[in-house]
PDB file of C-alpha atoms in Angstrom:
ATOM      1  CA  UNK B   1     -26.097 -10.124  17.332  1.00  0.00           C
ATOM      2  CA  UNK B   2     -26.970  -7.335  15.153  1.00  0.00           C
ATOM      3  CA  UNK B   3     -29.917  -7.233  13.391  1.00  0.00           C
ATOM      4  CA  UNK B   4     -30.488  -6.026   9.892  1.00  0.00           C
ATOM      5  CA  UNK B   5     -33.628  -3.416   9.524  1.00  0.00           C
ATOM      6  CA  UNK B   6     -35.500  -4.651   6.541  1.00  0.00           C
ATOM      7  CA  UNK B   7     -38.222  -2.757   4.671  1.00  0.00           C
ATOM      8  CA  UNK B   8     -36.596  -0.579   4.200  1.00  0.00           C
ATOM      9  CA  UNK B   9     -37.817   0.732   0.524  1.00  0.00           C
ATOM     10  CA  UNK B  10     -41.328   2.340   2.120  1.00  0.00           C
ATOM     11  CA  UNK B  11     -39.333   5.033   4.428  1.00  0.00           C
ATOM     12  CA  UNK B  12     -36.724   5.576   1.886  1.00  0.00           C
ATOM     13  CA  UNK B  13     -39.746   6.832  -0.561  1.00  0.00           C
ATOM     14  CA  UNK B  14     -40.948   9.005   2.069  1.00  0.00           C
ATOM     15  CA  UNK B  15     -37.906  10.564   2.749  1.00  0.00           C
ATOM     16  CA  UNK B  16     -37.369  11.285  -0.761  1.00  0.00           C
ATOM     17  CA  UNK B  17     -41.053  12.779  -0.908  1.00  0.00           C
ATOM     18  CA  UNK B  18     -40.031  15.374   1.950  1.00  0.00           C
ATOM     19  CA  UNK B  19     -36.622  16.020   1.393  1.00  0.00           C
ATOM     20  CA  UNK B  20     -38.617  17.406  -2.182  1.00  0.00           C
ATOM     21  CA  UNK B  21     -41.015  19.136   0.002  1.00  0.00           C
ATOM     22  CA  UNK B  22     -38.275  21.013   2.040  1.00  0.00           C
ATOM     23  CA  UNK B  23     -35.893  21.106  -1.214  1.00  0.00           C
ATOM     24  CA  UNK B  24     -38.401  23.331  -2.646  1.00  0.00           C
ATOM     25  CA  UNK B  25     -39.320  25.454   0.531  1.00  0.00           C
ATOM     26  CA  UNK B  26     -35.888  26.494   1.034  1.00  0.00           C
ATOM     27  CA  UNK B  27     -34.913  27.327  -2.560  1.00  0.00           C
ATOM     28  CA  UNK B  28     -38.248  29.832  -2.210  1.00  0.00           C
ATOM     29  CA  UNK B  29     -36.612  31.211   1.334  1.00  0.00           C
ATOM     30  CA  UNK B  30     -33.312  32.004  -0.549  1.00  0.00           C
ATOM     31  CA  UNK B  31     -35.191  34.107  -3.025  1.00  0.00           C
ATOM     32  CA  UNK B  32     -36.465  36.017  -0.281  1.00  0.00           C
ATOM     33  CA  UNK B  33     -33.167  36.351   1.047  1.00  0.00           C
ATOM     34  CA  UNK B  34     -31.808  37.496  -1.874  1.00  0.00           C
ATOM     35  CA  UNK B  35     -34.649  40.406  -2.235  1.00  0.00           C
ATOM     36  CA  UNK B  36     -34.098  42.202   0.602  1.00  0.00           C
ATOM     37  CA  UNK B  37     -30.628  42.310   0.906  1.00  0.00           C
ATOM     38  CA  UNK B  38     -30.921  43.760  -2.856  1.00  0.00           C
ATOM     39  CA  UNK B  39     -33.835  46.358  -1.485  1.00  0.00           C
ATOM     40  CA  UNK B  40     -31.019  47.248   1.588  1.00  0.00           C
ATOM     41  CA  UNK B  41     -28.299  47.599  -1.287  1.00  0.00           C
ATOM     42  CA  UNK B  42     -30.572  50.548  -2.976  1.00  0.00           C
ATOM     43  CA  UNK B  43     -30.935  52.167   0.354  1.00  0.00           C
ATOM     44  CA  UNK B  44     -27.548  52.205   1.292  1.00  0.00           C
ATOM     45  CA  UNK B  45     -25.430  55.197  -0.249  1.00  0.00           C
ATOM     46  CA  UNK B  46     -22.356  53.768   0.949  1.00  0.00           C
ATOM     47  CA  UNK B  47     -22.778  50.508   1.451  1.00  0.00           C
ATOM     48  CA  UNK B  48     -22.053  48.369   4.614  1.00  0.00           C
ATOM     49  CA  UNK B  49     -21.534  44.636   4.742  1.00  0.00           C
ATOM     50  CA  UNK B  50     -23.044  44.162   7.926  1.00  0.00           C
ATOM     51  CA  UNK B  51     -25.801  45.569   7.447  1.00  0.00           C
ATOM     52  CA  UNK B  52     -26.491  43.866   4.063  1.00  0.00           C
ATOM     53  CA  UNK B  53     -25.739  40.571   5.678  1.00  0.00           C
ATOM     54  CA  UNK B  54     -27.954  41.373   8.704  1.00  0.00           C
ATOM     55  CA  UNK B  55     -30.929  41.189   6.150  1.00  0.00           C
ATOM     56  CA  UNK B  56     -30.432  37.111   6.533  1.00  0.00           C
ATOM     57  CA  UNK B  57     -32.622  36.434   9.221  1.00  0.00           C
ATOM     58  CA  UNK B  58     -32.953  33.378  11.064  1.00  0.00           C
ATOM     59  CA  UNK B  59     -34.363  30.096   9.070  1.00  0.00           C
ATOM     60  CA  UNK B  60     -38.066  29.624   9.963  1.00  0.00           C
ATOM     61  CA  UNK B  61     -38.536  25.972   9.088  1.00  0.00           C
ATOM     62  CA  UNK B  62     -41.448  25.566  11.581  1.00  0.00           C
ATOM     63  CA  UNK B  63     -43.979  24.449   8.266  1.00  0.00           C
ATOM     64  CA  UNK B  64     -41.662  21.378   8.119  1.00  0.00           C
ATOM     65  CA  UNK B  65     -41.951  19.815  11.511  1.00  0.00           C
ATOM     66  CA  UNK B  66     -45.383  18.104  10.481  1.00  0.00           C
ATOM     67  CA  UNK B  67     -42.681  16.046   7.525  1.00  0.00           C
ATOM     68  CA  UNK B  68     -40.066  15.746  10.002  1.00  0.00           C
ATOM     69  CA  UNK B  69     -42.582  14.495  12.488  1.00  0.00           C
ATOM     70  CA  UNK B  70     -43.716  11.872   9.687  1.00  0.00           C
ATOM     71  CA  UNK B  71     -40.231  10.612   8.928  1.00  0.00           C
ATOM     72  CA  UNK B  72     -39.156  10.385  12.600  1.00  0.00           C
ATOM     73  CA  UNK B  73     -42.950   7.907  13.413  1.00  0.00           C
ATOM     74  CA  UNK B  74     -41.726   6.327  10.208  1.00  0.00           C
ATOM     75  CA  UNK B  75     -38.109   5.819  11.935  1.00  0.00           C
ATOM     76  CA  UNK B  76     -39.695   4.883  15.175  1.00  0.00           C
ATOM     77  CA  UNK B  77     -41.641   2.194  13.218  1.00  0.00           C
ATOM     78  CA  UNK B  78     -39.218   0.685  11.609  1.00  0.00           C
ATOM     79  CA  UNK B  79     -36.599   0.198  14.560  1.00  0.00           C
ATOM     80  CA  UNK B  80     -39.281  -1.748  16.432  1.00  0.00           C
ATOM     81  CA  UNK B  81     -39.805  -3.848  12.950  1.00  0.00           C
ATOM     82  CA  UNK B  82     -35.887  -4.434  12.842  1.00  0.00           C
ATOM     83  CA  UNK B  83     -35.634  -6.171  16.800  1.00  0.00           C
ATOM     84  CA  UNK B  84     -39.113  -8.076  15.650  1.00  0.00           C
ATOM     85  CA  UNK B  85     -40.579  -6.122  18.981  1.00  0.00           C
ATOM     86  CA  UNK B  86     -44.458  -5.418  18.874  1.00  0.00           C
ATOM     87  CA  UNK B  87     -44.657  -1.912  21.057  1.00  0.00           C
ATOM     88  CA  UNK B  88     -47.706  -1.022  23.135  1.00  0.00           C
ATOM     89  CA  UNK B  89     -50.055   1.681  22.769  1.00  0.00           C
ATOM     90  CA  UNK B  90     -49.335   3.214  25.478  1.00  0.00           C
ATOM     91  CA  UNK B  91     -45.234   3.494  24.263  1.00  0.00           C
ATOM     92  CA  UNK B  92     -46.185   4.435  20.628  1.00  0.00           C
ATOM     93  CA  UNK B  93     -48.162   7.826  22.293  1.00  0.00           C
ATOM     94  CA  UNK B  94     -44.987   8.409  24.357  1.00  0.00           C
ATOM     95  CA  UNK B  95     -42.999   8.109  21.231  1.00  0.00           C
ATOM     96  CA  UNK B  96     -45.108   9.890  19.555  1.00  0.00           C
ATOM     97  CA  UNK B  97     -44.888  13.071  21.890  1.00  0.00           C
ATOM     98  CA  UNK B  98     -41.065  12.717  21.491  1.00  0.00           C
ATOM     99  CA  UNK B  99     -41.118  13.182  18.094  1.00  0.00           C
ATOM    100  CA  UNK B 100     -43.129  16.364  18.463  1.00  0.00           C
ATOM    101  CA  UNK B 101     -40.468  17.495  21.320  1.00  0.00           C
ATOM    102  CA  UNK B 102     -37.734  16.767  18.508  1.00  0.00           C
ATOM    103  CA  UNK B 103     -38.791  18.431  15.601  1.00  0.00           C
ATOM    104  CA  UNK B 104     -39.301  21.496  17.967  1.00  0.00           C
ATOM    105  CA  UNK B 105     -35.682  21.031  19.229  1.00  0.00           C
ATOM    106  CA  UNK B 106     -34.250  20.500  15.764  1.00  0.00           C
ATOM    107  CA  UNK B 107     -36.106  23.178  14.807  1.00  0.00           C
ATOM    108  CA  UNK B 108     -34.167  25.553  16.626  1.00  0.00           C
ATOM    109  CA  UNK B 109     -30.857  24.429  15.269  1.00  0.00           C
ATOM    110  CA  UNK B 110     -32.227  24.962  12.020  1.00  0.00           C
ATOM    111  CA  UNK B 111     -32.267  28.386  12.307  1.00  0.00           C
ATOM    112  CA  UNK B 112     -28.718  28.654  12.662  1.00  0.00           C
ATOM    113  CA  UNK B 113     -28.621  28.273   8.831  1.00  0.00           C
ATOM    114  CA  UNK B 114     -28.238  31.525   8.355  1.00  0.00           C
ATOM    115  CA  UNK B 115     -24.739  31.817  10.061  1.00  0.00           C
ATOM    116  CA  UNK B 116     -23.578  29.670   7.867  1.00  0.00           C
ATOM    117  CA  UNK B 117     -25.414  31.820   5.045  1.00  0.00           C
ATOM    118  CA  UNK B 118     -23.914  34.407   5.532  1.00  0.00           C
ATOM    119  CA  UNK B 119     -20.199  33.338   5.448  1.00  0.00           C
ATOM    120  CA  UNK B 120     -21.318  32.095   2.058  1.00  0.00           C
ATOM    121  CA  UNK B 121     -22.511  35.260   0.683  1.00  0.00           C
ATOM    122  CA  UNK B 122     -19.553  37.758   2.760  1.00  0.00           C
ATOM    123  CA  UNK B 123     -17.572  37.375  -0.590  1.00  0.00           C
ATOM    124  CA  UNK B 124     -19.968  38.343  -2.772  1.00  0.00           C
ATOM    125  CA  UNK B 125     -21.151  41.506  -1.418  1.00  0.00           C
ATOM    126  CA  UNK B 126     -17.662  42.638  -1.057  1.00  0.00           C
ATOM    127  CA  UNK B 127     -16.739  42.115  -4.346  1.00  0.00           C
ATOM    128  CA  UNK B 128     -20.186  43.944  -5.269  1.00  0.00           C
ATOM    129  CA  UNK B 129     -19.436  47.089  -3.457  1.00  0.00           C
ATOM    130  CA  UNK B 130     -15.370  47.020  -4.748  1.00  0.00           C
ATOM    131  CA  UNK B 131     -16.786  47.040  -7.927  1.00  0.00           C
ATOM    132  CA  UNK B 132     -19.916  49.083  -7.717  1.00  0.00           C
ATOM    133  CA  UNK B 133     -22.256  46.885  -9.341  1.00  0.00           C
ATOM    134  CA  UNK B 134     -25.904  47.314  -9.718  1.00  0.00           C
ATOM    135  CA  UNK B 135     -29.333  45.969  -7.360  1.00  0.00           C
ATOM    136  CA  UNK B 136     -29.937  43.648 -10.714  1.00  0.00           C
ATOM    137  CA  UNK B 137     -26.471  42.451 -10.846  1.00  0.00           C
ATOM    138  CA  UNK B 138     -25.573  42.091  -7.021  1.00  0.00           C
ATOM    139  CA  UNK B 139     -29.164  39.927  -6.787  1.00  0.00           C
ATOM    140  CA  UNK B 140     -28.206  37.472  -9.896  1.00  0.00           C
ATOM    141  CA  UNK B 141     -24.306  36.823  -8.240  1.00  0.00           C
ATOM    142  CA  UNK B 142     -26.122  36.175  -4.919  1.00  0.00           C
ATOM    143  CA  UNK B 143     -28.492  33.961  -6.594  1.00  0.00           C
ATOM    144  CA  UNK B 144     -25.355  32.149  -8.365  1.00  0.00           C
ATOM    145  CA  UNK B 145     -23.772  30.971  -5.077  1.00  0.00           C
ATOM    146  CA  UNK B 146     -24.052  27.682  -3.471  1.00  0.00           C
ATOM    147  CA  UNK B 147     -25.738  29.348  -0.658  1.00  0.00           C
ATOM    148  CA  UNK B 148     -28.988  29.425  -2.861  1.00  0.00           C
ATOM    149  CA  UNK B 149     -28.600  26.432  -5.178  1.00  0.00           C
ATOM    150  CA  UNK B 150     -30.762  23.979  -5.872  1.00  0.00           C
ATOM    151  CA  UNK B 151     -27.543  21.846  -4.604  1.00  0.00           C
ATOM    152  CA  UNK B 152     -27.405  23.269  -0.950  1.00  0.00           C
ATOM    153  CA  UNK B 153     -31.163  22.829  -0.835  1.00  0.00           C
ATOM    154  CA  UNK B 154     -31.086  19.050  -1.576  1.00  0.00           C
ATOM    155  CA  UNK B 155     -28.163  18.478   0.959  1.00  0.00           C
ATOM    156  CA  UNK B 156     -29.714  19.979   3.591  1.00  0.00           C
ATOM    157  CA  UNK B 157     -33.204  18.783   3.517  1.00  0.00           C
ATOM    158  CA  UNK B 158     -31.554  15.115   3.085  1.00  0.00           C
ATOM    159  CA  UNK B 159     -29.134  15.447   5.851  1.00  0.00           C
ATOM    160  CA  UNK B 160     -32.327  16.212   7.971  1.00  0.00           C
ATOM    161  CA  UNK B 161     -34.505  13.602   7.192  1.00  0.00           C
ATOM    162  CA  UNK B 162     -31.762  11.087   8.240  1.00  0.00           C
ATOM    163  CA  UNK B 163     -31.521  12.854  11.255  1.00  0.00           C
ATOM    164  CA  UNK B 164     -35.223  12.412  11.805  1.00  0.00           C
ATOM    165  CA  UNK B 165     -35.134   8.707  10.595  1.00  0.00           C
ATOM    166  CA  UNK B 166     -32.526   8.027  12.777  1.00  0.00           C
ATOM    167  CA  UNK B 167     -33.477   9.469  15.746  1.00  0.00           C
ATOM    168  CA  UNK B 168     -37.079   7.532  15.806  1.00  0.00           C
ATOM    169  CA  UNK B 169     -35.143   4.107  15.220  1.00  0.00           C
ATOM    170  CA  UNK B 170     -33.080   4.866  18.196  1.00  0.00           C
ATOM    171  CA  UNK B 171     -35.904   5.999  20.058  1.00  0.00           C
ATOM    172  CA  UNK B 172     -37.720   3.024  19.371  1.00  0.00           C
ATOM    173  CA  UNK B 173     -34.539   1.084  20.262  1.00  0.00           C
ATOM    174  CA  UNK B 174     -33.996   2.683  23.184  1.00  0.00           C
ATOM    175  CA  UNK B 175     -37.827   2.510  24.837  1.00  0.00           C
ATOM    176  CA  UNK B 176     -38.147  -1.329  23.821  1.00  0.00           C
ATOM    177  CA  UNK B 177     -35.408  -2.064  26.750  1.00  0.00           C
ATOM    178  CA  UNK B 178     -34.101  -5.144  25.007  1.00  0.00           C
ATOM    179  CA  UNK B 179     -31.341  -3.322  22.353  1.00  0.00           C
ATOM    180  CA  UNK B 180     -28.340  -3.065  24.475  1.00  0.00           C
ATOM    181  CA  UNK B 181     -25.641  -2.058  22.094  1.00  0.00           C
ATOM    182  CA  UNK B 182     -25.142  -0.461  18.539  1.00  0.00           C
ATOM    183  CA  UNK B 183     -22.554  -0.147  15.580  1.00  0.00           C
ATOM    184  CA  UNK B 184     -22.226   1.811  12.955  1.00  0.00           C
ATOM    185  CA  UNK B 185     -21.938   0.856   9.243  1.00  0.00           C
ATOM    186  CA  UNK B 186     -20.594   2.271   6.655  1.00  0.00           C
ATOM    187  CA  UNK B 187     -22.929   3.992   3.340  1.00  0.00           C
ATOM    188  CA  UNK B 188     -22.312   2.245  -0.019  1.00  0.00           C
ATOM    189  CA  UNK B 189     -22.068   5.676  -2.201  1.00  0.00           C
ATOM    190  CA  UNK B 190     -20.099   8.040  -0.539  1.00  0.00           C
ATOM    191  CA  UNK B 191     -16.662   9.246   0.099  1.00  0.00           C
ATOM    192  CA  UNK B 192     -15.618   8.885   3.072  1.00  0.00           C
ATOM    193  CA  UNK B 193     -14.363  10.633   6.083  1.00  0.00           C
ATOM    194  CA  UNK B 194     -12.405  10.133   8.748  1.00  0.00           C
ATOM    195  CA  UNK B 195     -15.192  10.269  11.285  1.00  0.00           C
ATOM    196  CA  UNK B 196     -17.317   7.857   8.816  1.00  0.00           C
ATOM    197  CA  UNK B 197     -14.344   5.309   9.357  1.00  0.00           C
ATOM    198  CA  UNK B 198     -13.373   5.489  12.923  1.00  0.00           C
ATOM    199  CA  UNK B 199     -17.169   5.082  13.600  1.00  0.00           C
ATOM    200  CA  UNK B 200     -17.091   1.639  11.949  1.00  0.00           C
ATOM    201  CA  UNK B 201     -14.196   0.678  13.131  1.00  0.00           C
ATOM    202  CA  UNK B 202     -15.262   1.169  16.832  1.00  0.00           C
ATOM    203  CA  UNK B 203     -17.230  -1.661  16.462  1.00  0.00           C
ATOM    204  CA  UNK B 204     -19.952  -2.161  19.175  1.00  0.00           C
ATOM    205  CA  UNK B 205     -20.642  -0.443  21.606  1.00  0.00           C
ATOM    206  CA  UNK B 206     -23.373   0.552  24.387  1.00  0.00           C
ATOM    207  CA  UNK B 207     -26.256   2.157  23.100  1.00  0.00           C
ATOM    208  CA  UNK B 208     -26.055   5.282  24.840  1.00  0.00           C
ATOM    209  CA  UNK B 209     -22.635   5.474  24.406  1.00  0.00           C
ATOM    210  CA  UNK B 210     -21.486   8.203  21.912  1.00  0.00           C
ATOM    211  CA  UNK B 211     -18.859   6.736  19.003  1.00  0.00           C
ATOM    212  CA  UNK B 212     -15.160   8.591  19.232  1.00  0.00           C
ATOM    213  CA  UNK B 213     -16.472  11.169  17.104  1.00  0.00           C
ATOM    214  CA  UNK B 214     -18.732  12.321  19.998  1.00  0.00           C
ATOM    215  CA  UNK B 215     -21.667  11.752  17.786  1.00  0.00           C
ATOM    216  CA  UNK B 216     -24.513   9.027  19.107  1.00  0.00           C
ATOM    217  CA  UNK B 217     -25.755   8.453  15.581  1.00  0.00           C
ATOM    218  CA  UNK B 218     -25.814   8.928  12.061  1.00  0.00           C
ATOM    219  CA  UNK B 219     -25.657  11.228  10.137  1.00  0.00           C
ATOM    220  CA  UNK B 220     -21.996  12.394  11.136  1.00  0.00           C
ATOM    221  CA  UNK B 221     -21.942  15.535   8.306  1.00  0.00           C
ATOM    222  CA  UNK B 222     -24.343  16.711   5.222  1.00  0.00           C
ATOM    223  CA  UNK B 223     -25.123  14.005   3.010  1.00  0.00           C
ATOM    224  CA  UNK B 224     -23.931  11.149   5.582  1.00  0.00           C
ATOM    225  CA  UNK B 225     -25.664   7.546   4.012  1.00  0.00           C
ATOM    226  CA  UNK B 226     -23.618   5.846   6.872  1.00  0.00           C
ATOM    227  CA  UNK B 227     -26.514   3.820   9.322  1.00  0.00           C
ATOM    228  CA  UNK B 228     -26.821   2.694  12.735  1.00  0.00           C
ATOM    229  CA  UNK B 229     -27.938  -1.125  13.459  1.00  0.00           C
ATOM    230  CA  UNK B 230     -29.367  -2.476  16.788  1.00  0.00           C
ATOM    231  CA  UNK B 231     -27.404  -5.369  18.953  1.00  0.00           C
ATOM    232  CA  UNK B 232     -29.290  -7.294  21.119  1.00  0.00           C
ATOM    233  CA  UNK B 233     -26.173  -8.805  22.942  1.00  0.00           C
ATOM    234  CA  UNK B 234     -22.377  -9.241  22.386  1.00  0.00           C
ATOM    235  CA  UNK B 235     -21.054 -12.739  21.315  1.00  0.00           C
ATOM    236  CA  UNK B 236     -19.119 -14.036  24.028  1.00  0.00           C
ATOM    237  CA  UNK B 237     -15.582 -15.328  23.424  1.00  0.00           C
ATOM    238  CA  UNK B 238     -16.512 -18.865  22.868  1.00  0.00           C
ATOM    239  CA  UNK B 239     -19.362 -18.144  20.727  1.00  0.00           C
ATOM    240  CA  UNK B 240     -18.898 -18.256  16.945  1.00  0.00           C
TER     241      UNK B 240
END
């Protein structure tokens, strides 16, 4: 049957607490960003957009593994409260090592950030050198796109906390031996997509199985709220 995680108000506040935390780190890294492609800009006589867009260098989020860390013990924690199982010492230090291993991992594709940085700013430093604009000017319309707002921030420090959160209740799922199966539900404030839907609509399946969007868990895209519950067993035909 599945079985609904409760208590579930203490990890939400500390996910809120560091998605502010990493929120506010990367809006200072964009700044950054945005200073020395403006310093490259007034070295360049004529300007190249490779070069300006080389000065985006890899996403260095290594200051929040200690919060990612956090959120995935919290995770871990709660998906032993939510199958009622009372873990050993021994499998909370093994759990604990895998959340180290994790952030490290995650950590990595992190740093891929900037690819996706740059495609946002590509525009805007073409139109800059079509229309000759100055250091001042280029650094305010870089600091106007999504790629540094306050908005982009928020999603992305979000969408990795519920990877963390969710990856230390599976973890604790899958050490405890007894969770056998998993669905996936639905978030109550979102719009949906088409992964979202076919997710749910798989049903349940094994644990280790991955749903037909080829993900194993939530989150499925930035800003997923869709969760992942535990089944103990299937119901059986005759069984109501």
């Amino acid at each position: 049957f599945p079985v609904t995680i409760e208590g579930r108000k203490e990890i939400a506040d500390k996910i809120d607490e560091a998605t502010e935390a990493i929120a506010s780190q990367l809006s200072s890294m964009s700044v950054a960003i945005a200073d020395a492609i403006g310093e490259e800009w007034d070295k360049q006589d004529k300007k190249d957009v490779q070069e300006l867009l080389n000065k985006v260098e890899d996403f260095n989020l290594s200051e929040i593994e200690p919060i990612q860390i956090e959120v995935y013990k919290e995770g871990v924690s709660a998906g032993f409260a939510s199958i009622s199982y009372d873990p050993s010492h021994e499998m909370l230090s093994v759990l604990n090592e895998w959340a180290v291993a994790w952030a490290s991992e995650r950590g990595l594709e992190l740093a891929k950030l900037s690819d996706s940085t740059k495609q946002f700013l590509r525009p805007t430093i073409e139109a800059a050198i079509k229309d000759g604009i100055s250091t001042e000017q280029l650094k305010k319309n870089l600091m106007d796109q999504y790629a540094f707002s306050p908005e982009r921030a928020r999603t992305i420090a979000r969408t990795e906390m519920a990877f963390a959160d969710q990856q230390g209740n599976f973890a604790a799922w899958e050490k405890s031996g007894v969770v056998k199966y998993k669905r996936s539900l639905l978030g109550t404030n979102e719009n949906h997509g088409q992964d979202d839907i076919n997710n749910a609509n798989q049903g349940v399946i094994p644990l280790n199985q991955a749903f037909v969007s080829g993900h194993m868990m939530p989150p499925y895209h930035p800003n997923c709220i869709c969760s992942l519950i535990p089944v103990l067993r299937k119901k059986g035909k005759d069984e109501k």
